[in-house]
PDB file of C-alpha atoms in Angstrom:
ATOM      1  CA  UNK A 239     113.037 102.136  88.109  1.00 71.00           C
ATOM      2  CA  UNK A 240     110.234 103.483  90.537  1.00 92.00           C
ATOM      3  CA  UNK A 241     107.732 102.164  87.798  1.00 96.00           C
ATOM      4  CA  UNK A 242     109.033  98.840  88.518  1.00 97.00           C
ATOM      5  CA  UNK A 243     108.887  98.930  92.185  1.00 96.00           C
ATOM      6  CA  UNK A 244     105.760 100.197  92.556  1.00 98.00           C
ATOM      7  CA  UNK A 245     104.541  97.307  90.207  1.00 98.00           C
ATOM      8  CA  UNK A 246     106.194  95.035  92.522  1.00 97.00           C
ATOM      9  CA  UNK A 247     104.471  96.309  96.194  1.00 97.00           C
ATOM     10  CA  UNK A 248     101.675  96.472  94.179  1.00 97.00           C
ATOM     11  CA  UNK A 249     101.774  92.787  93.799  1.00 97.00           C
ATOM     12  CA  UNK A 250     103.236  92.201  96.970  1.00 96.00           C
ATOM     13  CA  UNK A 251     100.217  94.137  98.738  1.00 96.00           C
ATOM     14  CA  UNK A 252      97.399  92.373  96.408  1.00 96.00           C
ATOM     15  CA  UNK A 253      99.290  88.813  97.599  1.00 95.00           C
ATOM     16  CA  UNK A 254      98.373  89.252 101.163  1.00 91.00           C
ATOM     17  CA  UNK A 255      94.825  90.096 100.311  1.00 91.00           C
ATOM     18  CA  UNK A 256      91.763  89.457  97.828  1.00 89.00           C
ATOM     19  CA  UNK A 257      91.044  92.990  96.491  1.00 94.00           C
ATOM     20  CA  UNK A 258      92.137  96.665  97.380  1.00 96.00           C
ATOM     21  CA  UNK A 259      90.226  99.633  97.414  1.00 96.00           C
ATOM     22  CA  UNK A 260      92.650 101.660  94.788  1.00 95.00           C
ATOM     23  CA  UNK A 261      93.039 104.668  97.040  1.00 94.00           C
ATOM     24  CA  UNK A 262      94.150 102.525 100.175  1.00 94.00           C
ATOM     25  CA  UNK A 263      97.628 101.005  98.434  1.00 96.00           C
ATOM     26  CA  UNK A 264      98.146 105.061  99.231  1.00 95.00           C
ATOM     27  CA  UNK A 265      98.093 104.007 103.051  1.00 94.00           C
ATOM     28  CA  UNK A 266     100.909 101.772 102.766  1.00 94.00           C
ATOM     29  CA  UNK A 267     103.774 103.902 103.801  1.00 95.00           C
ATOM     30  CA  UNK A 268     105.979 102.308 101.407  1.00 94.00           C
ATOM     31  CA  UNK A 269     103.900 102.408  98.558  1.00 95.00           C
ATOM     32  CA  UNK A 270     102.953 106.012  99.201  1.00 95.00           C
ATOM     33  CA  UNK A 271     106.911 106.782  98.927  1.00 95.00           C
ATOM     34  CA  UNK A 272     107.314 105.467  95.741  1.00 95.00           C
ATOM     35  CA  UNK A 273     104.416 106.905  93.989  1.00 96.00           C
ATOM     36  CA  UNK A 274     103.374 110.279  95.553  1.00 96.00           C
ATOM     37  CA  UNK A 275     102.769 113.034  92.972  1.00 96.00           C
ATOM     38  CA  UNK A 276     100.777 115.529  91.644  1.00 97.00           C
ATOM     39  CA  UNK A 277      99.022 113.665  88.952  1.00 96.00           C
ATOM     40  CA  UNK A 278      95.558 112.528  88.995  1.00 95.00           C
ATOM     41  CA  UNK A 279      94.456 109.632  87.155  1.00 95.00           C
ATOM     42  CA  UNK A 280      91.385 109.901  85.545  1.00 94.00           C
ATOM     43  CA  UNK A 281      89.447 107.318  83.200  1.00 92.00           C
ATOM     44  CA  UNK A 282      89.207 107.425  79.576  1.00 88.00           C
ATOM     45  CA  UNK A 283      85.577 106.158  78.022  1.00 84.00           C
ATOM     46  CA  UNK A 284      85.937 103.310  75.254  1.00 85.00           C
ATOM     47  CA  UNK A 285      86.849 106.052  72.163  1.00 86.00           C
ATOM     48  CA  UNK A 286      89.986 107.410  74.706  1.00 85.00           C
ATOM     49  CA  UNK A 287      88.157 110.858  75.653  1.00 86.00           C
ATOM     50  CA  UNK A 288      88.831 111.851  78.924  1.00 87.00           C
ATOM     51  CA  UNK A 289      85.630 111.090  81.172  1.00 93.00           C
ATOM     52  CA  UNK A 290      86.392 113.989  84.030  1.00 94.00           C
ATOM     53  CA  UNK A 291      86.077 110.612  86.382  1.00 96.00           C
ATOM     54  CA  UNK A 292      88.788 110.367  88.348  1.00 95.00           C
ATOM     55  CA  UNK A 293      90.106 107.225  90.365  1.00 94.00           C
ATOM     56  CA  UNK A 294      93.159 108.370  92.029  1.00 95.00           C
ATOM     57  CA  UNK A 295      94.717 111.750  92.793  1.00 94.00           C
ATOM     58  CA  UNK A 296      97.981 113.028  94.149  1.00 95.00           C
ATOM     59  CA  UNK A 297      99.958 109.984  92.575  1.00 97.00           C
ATOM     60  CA  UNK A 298     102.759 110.144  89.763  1.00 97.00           C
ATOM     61  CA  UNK A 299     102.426 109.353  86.424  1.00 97.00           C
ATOM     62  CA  UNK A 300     105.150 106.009  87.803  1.00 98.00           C
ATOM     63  CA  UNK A 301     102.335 104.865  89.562  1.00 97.00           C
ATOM     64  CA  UNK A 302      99.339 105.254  87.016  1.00 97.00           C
ATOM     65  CA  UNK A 303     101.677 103.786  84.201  1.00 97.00           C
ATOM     66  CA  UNK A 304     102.390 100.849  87.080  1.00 98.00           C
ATOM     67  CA  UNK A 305      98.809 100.023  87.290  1.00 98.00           C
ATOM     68  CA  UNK A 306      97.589 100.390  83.417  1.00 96.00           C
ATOM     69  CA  UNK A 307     100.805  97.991  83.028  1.00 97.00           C
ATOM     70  CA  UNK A 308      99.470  95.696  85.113  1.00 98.00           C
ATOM     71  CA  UNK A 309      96.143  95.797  83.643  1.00 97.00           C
ATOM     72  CA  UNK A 310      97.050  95.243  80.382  1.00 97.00           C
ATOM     73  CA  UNK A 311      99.147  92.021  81.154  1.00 98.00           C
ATOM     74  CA  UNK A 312      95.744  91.028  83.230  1.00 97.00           C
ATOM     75  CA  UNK A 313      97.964  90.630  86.527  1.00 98.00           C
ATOM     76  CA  UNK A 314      95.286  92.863  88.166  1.00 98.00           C
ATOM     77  CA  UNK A 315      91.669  93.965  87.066  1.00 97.00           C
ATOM     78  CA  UNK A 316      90.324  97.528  88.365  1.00 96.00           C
ATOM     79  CA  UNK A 317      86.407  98.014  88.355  1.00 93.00           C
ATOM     80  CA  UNK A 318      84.371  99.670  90.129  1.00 92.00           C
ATOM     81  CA  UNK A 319      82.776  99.484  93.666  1.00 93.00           C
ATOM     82  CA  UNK A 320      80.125 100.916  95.602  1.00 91.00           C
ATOM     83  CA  UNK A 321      80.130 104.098  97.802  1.00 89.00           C
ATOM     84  CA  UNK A 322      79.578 102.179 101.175  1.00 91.00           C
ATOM     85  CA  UNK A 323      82.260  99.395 100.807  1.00 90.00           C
ATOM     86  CA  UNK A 324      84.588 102.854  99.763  1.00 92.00           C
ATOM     87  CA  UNK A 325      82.933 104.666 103.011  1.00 91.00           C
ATOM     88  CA  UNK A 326      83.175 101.571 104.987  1.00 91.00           C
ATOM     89  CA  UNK A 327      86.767 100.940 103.822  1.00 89.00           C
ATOM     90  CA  UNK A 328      87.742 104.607 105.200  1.00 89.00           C
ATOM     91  CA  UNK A 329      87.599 106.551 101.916  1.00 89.00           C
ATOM     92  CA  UNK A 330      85.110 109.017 100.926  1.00 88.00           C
ATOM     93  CA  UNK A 331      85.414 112.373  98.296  1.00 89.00           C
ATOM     94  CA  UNK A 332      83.788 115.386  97.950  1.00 92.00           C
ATOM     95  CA  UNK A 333      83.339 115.160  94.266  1.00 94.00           C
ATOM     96  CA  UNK A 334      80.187 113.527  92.645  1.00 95.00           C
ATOM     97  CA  UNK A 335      79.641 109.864  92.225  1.00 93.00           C
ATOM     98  CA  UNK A 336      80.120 108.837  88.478  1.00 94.00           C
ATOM     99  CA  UNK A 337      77.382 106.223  87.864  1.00 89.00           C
ATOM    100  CA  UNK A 338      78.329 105.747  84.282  1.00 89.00           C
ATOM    101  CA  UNK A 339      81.564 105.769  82.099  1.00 89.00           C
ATOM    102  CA  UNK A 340      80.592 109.108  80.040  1.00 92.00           C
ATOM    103  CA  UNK A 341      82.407 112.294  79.732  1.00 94.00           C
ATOM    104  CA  UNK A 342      81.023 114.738  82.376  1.00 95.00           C
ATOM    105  CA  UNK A 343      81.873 118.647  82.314  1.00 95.00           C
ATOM    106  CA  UNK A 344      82.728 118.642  85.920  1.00 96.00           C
ATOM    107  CA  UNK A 345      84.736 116.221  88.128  1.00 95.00           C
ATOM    108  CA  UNK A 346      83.672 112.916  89.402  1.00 96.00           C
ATOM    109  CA  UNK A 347      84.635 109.933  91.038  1.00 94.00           C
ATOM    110  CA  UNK A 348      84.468 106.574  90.912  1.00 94.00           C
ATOM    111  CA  UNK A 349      85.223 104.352  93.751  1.00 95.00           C
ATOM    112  CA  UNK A 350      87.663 101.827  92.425  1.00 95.00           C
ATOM    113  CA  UNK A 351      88.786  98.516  93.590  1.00 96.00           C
ATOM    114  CA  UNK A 352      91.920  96.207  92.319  1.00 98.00           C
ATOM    115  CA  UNK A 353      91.501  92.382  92.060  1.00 97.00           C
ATOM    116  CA  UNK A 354      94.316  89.964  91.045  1.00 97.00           C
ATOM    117  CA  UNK A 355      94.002  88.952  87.159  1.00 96.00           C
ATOM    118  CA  UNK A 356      93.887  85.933  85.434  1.00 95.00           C
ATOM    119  CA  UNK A 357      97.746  86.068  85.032  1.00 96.00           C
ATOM    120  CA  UNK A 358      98.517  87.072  88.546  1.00 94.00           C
TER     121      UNK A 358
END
C-alpha cells in the first residue's frame, strides 16, 4: 500500500513541475513520511552489478521499488544532472562525483534528476 502512494505523490509532485532533483521529493513532508528508511538506492551498470553509485539514501525499499516502477512503465525518466544545478538546487554530498556508470570500489554519487515519461 505505501508503494502505491508514494507512486502517486510522486506523480502528483512531478505534475506541478517539469523535473525534480531525486533527493528533493525527500523535502516534501508528505512524501518523506511515506518513504523514509534505511535503504540506499544505488545504480546497477548495464550487466546488473552494483556500481557503488548511489542516487538516494535513507529511503525504503517502498520508495526505490516506487520509482524503478515508474521507470519501467516510462511514466518518469531518471538521468543524470550536473553538480551545480544539484548545488544550486540545495543538495550537495560528501561522497565523490561518479562521472561514469562503472563499478567503483568506494562510494559515489550521482546527482539525479526525474522527468515525466513518455506515458506520463
Amino acid at each position: 500500500m505505501s508503494k502505491e502512494l508514494i507512486k502517486l505523490k510522486i506523480k502528483e509532485l512531478l505534475s506541478e513541475r517539469n523535473s525534480i532533483l531525486l533527493p528533493k521529493f525527500l523535502d516534501e513532508p508528505e512524501f518523506k513520511d511515506l518513504a523514509t528508511g534505511n535503504q540506499t538506492w544505488y545504480l546497477l551498470t548495464k550487466k546488473g552489478e552494483e556500481s557503488n553509485i548511489q542516487i538516494l539514501a535513507n529511503v525504503s525499499v517502498d520508495c526505490i521499488d516506487a520509482f524503478n516502477e515508474l521507470r519501467h512503465s516510462q511514466e518518469i525518466a531518471i538521468g543524470p544532472t550536473t553538480e551545480f544545478f544539484s548545488a544550486i538546487e540545495g543538495y550537495t554530498n560528501r561522497l565523490p562525483i561518479a562521472t561514469k556508470i562503472q563499478v567503483y570500489k568506494t562510494p559515489h554519487w550521482m546527482p539525479s534528476l526525474v522527468v515525466k515519461g513518455k506515458h506520463f
